[in-house]
PDB file of C-alpha atoms in Angstrom:
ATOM      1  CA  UNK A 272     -12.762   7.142 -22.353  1.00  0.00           C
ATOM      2  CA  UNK A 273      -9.494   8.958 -22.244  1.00  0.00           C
ATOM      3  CA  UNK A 274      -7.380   9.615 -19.371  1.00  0.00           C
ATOM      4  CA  UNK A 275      -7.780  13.159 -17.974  1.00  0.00           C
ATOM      5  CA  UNK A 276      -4.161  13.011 -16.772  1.00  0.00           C
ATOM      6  CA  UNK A 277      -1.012  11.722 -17.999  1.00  0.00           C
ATOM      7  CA  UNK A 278       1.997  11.097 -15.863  1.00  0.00           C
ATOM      8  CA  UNK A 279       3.592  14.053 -15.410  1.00  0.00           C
ATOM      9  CA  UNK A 280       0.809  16.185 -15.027  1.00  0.00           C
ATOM     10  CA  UNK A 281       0.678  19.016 -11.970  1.00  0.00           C
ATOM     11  CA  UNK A 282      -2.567  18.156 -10.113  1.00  0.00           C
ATOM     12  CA  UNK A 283      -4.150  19.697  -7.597  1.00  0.00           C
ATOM     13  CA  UNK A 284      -6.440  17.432  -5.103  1.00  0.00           C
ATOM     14  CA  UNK A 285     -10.536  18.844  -4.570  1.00  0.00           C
ATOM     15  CA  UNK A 286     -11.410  20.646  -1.213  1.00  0.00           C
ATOM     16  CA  UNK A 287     -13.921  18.499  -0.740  1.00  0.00           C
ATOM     17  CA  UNK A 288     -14.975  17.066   2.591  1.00  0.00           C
ATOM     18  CA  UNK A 289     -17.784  14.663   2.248  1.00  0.00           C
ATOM     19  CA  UNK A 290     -20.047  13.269   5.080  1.00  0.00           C
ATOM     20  CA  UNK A 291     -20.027   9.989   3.278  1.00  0.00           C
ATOM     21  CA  UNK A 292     -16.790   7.605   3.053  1.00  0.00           C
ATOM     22  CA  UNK A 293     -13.828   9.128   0.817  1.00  0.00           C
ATOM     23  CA  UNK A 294     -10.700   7.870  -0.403  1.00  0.00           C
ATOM     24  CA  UNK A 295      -8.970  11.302  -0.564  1.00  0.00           C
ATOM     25  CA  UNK A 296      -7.406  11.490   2.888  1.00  0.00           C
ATOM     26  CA  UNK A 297      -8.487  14.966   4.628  1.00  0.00           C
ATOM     27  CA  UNK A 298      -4.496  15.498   5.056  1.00  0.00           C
ATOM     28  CA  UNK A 299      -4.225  15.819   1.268  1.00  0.00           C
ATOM     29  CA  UNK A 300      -7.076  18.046   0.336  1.00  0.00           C
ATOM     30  CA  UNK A 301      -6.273  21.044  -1.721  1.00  0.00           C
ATOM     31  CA  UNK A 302      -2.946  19.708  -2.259  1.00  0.00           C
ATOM     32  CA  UNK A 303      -0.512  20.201  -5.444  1.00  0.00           C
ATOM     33  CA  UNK A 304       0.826  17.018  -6.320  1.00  0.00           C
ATOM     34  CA  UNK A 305       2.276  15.088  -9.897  1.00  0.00           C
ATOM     35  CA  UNK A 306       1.155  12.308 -11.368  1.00  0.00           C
ATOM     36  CA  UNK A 307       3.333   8.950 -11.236  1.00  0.00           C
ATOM     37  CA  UNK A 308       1.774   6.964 -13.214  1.00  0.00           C
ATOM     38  CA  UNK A 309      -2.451   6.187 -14.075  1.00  0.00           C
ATOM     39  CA  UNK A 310      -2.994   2.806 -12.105  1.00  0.00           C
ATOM     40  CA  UNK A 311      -6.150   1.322 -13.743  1.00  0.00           C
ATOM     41  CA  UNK A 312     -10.059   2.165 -13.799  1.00  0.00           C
ATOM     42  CA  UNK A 313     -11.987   1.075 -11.000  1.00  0.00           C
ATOM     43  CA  UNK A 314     -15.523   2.496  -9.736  1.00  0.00           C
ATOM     44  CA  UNK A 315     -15.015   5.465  -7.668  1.00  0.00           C
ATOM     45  CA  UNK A 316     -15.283   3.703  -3.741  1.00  0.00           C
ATOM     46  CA  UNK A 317     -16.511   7.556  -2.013  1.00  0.00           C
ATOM     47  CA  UNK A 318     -19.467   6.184  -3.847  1.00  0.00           C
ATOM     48  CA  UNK A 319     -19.526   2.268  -3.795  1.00  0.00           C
ATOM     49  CA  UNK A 320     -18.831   2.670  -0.085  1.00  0.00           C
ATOM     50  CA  UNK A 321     -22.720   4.207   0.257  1.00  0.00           C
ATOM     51  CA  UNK A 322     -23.849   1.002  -0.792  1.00  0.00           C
ATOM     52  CA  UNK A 323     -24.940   2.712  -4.195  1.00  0.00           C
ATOM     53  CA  UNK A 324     -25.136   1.046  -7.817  1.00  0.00           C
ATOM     54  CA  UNK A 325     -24.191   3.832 -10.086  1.00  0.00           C
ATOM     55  CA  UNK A 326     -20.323   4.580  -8.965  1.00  0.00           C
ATOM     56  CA  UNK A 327     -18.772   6.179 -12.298  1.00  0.00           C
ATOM     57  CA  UNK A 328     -15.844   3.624 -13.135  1.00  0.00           C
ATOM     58  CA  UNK A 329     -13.148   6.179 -13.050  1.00  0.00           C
ATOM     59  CA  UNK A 330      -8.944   6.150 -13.670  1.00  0.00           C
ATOM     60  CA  UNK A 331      -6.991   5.812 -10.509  1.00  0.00           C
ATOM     61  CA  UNK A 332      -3.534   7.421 -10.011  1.00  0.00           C
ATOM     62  CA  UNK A 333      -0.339   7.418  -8.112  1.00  0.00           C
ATOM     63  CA  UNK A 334      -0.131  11.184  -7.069  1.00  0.00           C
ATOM     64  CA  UNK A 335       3.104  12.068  -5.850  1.00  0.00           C
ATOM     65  CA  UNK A 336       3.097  15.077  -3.181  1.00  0.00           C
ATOM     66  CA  UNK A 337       5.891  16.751  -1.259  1.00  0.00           C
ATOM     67  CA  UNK A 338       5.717  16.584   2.161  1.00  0.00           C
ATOM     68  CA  UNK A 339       6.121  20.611   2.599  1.00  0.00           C
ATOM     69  CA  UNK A 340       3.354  21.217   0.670  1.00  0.00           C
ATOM     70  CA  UNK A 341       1.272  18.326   2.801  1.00  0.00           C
ATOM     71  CA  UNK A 342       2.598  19.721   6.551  1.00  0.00           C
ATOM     72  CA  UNK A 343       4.908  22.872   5.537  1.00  0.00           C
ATOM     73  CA  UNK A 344       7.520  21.124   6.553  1.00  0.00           C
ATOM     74  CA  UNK A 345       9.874  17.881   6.079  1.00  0.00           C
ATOM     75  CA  UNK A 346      11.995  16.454   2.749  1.00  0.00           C
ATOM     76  CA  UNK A 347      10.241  13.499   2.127  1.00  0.00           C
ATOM     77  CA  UNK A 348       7.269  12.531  -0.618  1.00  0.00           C
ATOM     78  CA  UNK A 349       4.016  11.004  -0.257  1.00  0.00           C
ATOM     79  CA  UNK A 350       2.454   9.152  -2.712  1.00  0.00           C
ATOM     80  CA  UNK A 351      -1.230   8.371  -2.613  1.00  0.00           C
ATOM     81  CA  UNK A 352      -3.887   6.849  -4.876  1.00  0.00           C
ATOM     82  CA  UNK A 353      -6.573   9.055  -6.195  1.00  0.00           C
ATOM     83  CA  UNK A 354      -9.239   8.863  -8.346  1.00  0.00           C
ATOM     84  CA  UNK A 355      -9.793  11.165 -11.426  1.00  0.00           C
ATOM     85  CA  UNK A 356     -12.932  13.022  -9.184  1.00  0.00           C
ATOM     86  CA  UNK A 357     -10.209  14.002  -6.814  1.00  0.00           C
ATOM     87  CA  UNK A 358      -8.226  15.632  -9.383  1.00  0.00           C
ATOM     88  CA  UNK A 359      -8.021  19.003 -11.071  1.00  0.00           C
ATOM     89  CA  UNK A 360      -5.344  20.431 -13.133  1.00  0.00           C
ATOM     90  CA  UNK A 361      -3.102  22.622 -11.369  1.00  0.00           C
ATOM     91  CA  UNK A 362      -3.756  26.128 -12.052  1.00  0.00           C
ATOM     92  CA  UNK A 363      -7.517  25.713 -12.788  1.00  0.00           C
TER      93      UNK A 363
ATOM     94  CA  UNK B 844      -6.303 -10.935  20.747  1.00  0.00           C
ATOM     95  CA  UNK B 845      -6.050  -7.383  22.016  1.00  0.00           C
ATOM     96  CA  UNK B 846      -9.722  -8.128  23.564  1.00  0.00           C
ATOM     97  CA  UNK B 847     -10.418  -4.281  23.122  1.00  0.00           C
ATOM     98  CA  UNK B 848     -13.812  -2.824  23.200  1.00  0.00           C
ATOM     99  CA  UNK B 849     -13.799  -2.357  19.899  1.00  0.00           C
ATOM    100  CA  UNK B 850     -12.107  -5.638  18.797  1.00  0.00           C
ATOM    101  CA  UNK B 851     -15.100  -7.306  20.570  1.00  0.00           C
ATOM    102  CA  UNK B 852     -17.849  -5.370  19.197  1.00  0.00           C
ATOM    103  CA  UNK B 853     -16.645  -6.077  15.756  1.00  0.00           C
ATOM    104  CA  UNK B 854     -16.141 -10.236  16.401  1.00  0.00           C
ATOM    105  CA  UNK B 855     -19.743  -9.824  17.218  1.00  0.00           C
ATOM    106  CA  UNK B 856     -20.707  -8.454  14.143  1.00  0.00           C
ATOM    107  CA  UNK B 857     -18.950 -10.621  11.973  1.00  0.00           C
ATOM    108  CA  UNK B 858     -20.097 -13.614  13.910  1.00  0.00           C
ATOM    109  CA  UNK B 859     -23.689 -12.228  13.464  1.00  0.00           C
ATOM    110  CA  UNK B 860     -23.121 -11.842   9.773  1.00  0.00           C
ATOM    111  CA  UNK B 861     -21.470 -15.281   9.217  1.00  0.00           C
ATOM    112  CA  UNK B 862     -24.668 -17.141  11.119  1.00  0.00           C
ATOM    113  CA  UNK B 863     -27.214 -14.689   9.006  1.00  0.00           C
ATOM    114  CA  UNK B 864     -25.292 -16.277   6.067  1.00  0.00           C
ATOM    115  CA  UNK B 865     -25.106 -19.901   6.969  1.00  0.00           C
ATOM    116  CA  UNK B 866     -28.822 -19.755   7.589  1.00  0.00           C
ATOM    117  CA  UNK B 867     -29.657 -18.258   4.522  1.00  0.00           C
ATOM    118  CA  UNK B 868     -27.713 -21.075   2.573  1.00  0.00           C
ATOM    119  CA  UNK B 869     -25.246 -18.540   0.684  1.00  0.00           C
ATOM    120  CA  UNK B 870     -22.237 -20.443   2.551  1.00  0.00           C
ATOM    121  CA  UNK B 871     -22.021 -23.788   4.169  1.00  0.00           C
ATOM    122  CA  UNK B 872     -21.156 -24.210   7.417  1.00  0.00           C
ATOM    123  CA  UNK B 873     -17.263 -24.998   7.569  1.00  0.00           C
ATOM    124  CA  UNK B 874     -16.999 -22.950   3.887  1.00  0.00           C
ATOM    125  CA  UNK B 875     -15.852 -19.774   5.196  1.00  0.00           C
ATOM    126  CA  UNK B 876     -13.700 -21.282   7.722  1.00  0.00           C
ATOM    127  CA  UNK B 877     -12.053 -23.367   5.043  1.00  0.00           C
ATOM    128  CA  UNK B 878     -11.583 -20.361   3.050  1.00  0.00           C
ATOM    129  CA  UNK B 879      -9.675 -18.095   5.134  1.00  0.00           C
ATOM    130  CA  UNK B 880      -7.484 -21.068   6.305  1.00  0.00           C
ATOM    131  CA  UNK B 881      -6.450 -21.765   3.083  1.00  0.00           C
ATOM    132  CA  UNK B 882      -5.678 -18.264   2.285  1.00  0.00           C
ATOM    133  CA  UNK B 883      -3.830 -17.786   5.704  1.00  0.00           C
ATOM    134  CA  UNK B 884      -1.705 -20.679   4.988  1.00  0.00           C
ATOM    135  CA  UNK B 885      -0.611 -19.062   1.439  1.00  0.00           C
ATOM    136  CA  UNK B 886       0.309 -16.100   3.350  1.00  0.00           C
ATOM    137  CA  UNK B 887       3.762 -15.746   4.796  1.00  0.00           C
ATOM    138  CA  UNK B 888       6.521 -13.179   4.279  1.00  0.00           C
ATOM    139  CA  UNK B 889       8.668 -16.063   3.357  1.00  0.00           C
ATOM    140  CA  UNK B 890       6.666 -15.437  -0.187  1.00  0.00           C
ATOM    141  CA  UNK B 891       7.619 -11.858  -0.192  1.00  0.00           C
ATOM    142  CA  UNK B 892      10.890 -12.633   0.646  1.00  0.00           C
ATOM    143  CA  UNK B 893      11.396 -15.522  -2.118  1.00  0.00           C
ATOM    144  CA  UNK B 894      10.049 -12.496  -4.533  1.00  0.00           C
ATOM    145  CA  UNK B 895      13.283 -10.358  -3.426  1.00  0.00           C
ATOM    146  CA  UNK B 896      15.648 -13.057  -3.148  1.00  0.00           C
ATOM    147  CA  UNK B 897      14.812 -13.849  -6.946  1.00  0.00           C
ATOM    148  CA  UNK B 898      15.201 -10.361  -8.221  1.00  0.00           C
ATOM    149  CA  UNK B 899      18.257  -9.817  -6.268  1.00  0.00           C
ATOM    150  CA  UNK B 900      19.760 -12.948  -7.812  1.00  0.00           C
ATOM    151  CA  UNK B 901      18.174 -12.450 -11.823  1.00  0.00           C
ATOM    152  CA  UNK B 902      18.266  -8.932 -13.368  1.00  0.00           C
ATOM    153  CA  UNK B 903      15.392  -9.688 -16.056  1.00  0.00           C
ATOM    154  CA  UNK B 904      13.045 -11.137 -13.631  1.00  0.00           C
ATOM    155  CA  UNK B 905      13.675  -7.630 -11.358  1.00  0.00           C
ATOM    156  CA  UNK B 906      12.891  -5.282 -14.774  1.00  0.00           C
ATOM    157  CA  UNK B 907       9.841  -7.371 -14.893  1.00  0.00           C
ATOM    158  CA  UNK B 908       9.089  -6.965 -10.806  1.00  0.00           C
ATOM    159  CA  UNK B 909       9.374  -3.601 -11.184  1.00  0.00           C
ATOM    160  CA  UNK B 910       7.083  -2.698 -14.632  1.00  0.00           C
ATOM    161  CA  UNK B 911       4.508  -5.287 -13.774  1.00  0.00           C
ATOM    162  CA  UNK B 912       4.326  -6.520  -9.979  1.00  0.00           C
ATOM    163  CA  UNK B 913       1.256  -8.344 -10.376  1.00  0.00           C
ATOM    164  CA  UNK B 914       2.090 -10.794 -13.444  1.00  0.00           C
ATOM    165  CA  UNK B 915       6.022 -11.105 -12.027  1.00  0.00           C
ATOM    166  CA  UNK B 916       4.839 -12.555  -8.415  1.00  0.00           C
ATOM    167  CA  UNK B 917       2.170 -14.681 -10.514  1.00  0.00           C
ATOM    168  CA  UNK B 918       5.408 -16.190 -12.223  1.00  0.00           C
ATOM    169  CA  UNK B 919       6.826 -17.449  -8.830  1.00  0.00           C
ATOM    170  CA  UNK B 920       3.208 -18.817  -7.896  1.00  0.00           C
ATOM    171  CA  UNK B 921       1.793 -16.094  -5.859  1.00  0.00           C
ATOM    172  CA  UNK B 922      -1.638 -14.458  -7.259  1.00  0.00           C
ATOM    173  CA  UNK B 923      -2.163 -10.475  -5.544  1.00  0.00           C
ATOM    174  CA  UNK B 924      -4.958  -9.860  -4.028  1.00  0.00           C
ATOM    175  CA  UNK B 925      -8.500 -11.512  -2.174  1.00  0.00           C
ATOM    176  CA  UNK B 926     -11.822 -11.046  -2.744  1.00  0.00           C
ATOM    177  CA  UNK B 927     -11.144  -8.357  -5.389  1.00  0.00           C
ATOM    178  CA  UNK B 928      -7.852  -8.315  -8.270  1.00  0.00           C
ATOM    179  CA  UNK B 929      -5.223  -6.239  -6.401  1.00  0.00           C
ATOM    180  CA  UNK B 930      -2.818  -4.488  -8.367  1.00  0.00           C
ATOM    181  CA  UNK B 931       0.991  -4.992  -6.712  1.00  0.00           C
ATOM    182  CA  UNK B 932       3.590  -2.578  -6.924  1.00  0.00           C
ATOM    183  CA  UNK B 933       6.901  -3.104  -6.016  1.00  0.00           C
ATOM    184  CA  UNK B 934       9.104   0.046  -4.989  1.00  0.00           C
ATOM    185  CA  UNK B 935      12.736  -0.575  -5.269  1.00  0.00           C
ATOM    186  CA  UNK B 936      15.334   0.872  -2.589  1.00  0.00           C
ATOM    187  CA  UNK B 937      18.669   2.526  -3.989  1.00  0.00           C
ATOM    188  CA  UNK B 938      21.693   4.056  -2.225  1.00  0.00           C
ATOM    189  CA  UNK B 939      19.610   7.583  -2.227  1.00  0.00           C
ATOM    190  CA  UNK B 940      16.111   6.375  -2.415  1.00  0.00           C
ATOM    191  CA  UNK B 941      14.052   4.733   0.639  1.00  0.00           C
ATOM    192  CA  UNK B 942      10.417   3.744   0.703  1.00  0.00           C
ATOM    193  CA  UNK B 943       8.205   3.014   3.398  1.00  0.00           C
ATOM    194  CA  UNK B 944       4.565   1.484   2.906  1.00  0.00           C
ATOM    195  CA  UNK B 945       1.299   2.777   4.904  1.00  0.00           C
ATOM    196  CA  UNK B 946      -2.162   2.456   4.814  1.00  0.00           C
ATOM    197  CA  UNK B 947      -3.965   5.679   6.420  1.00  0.00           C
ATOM    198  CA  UNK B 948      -7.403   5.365   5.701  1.00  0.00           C
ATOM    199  CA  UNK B 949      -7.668   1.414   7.225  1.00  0.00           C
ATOM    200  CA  UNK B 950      -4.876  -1.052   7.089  1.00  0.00           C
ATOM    201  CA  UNK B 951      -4.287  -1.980   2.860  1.00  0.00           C
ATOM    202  CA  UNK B 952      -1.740  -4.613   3.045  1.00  0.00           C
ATOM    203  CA  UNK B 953      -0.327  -7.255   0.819  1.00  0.00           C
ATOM    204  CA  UNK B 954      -1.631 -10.371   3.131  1.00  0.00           C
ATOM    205  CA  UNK B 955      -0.581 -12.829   0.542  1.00  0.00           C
ATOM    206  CA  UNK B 956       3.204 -12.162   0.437  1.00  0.00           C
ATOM    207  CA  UNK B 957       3.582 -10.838   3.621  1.00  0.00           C
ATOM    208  CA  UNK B 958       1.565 -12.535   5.577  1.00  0.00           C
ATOM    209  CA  UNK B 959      -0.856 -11.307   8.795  1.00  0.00           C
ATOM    210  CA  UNK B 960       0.218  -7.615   9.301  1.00  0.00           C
ATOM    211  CA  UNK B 961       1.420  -6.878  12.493  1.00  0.00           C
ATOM    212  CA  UNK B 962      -0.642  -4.760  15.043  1.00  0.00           C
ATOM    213  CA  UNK B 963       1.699  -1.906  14.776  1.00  0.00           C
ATOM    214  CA  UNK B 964       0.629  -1.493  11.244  1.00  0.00           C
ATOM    215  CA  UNK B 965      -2.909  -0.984  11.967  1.00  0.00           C
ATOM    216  CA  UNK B 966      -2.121   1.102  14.717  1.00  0.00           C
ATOM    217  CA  UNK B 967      -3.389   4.851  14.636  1.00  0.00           C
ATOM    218  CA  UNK B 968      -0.076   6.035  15.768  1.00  0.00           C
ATOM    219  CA  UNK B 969       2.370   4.289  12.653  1.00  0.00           C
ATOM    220  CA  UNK B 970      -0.250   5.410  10.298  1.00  0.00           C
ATOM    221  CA  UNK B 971      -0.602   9.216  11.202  1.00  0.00           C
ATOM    222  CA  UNK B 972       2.997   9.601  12.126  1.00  0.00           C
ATOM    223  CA  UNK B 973       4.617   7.801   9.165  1.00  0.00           C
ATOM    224  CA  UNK B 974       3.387  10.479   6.387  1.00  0.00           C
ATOM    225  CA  UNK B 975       4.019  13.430   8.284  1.00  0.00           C
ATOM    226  CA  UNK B 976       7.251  12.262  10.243  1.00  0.00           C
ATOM    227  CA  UNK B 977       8.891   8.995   8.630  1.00  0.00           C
ATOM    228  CA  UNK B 978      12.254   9.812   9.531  1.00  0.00           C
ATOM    229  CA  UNK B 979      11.643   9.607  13.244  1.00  0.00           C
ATOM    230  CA  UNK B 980       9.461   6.622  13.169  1.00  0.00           C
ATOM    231  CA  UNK B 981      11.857   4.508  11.116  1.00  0.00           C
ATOM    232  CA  UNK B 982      14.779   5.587  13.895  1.00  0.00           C
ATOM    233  CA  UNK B 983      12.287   4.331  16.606  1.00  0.00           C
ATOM    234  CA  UNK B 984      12.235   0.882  14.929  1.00  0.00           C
ATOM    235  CA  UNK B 985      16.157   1.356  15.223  1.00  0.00           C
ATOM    236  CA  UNK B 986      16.331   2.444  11.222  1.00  0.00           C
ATOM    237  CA  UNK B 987      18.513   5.370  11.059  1.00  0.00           C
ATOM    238  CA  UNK B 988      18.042   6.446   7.594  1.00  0.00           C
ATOM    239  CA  UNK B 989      21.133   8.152   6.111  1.00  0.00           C
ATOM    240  CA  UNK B 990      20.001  12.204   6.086  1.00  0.00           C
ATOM    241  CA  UNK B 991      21.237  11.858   2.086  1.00  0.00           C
ATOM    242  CA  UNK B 992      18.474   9.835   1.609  1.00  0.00           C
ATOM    243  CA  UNK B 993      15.220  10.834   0.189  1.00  0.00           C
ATOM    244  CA  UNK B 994      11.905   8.989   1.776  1.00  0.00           C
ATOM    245  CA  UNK B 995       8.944   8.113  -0.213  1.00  0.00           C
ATOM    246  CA  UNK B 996       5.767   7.150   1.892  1.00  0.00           C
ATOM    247  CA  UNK B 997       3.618   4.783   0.043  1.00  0.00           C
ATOM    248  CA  UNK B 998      -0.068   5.489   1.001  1.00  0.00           C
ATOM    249  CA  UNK B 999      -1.917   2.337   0.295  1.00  0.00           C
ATOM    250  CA  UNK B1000      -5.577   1.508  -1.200  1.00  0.00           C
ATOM    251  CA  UNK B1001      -7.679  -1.573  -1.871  1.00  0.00           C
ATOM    252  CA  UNK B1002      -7.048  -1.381  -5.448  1.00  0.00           C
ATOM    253  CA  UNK B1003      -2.950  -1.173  -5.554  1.00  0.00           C
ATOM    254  CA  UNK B1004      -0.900  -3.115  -3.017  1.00  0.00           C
ATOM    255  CA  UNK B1005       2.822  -2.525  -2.380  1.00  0.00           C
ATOM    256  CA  UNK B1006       5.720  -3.850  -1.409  1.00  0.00           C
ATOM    257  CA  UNK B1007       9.167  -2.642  -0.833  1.00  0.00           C
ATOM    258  CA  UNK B1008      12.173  -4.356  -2.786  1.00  0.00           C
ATOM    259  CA  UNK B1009      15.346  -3.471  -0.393  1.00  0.00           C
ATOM    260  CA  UNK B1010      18.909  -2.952  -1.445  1.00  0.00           C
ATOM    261  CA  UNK B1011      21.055  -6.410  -1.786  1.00  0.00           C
ATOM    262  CA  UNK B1012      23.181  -6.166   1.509  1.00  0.00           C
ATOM    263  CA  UNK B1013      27.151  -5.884   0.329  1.00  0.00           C
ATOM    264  CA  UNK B1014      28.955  -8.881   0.720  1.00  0.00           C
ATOM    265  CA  UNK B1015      26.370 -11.289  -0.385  1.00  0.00           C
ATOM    266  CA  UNK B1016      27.685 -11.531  -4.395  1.00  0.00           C
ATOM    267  CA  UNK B1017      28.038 -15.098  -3.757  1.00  0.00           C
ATOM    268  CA  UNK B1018      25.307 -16.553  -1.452  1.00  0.00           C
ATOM    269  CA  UNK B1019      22.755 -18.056  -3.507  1.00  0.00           C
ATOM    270  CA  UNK B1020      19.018 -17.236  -3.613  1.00  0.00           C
ATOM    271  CA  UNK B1021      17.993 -19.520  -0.672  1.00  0.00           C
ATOM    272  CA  UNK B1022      20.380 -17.960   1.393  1.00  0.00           C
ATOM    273  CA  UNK B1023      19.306 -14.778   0.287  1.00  0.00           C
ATOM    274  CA  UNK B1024      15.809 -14.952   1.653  1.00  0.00           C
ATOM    275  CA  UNK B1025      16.769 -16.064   5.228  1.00  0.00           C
ATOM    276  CA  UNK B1026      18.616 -12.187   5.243  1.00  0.00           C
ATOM    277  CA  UNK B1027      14.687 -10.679   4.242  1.00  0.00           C
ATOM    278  CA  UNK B1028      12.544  -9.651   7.035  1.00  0.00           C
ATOM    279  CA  UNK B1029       8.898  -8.783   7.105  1.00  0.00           C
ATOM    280  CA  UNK B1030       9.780  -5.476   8.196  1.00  0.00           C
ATOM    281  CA  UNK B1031      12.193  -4.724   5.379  1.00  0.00           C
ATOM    282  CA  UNK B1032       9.001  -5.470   2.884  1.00  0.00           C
ATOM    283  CA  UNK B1033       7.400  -3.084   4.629  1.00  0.00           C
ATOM    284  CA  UNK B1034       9.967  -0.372   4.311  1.00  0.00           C
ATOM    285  CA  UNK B1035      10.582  -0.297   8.350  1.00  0.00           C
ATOM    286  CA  UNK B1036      13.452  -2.374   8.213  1.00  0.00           C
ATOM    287  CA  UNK B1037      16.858  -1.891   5.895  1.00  0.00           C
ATOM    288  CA  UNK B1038      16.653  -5.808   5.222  1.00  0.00           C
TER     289      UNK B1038
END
């Protein structure tokens, strides 16, 4: 399967908030970010971490974020791992 | 040992687990013990260190750190990564770049060439305040970063591990790469630390 994202790409994290275990952090949720770089396919954990079978083996990125858009404030960058699930073009 | 509630309530469990396994005959005895010694004793910073000293010292070998963490560190020995292949990236400092590694979601940490994370790591205060505020946290471990220098905060997973590579101190063009790593801390792998 193709990567939905190449590096480069303007993201924007899911709103989600799950009951169950998830890697996307709640301080990055609906977040514009780029991608760095696609890190490798591994099974999606907010799944695996229910103790379930059937976690879609997904791409993982490095998603680069500012730190204004993250807390409206401050120069620095963020860079967090995400899978493709947490990920939709910017702009859609 | 802390000896915290929660430190204790956790020793129990993993005590409970490790006797439901030993009875059940999926690990012997002493097995698990073994296991974690000898992956303790592989585990220093002095590895992590060795890993900078090298790249500081050979140009091609840094290229290679850099593209490819995992397969460079396996050159020099040291395989990423435990009970599941760990992916290492290595972030390189430069006179306008700074990086600084965190795990927010638990405490992701690259045992192997680092060795035992220290508590402040784990703690909830370094992880929330690093990503929102890194500036002030590095000046509380006495880091004044330069104002002309950008910060990146590495948020770690369980599938890619980092580690910083820091800038070469000046005045070092001639000490060789043993003397190089005595001038590495643990802290400077981490990013909290200039070396």
């Amino acid at each position: 399967m193709a990567d939905r994202f190449a590096a480069g790409a303007r993201v924007r994290t899911v709103h989600h908030d799950p009951t169950h275990h998830t890697r996307l952090p709640r301080y990055a949720r609906g977040k514009r970010g780029v991608v760095i770089e696609p890190e490798g396919r591994h099974p999606l954990a907010d799944v695996s971490a229910q103790g379930r079978g059937d976690a879609p083996v997904e791409q993982v990125y490095a998603v680069r974020f500012a730190a204004r858009e993250l807390w409206g404030e401050g120069e620095h960058g963020v860079v967090l791992d995400l899978w493709e699930s947490h990920l939709e073009p910017e702009g859609d | 040992m802390s000896g915290t509630h929660a430190d204790a309530l956790i020793s129990r469990q993993v005590r409970g687990l490790e006797a439901l396994l030993e009875e059940r005959g999926v690990v012997a005895g002493a097995a698990l013990d073994e296991a974690l010694d000898a992956f303790l004793a592989g585990s220093s910073p002095l590895n992590g260190a060795r890993v900078v000293a090298r790249a500081w010292t050979d140009p091609e070998f840094k290229e290679r750190l850099l593209a490819d963490g995992t397969s460079a560190v396996a050159e020099l020995g040291y395989a990423a990564g435990g009970v599941q292949p760990q992916r290492l990236r290595v972030v390189e400092n430069t006179a306008h770049t700074h990086n600084v590694i965190v795990c927010t979601l638990c405490s992701c940490y690259p045992v192997r060439l680092l060795g035992p994370s220290p508590s402040w790591y784990k703690s909830e205060a370094y992880r929330s305040r690093v990503v929102r505020e890194p500036r002030a946290v590095l000046a509380e471990f006495g880091f004044a970063v330069p104002l002309d220098t950008e910060i990146t905060v590495w948020d770690s997973s369980a599938e890619t591990r980092y580690m910083v590579l820091p800038r070469r101190p000046s005045g070092t063009e001639s000490l060789p790469e043993r003397a190089l790593t005595d001038l590495i801390t643990r802290n400077a792998l981490i990013g909290t630390a200039p070396q």
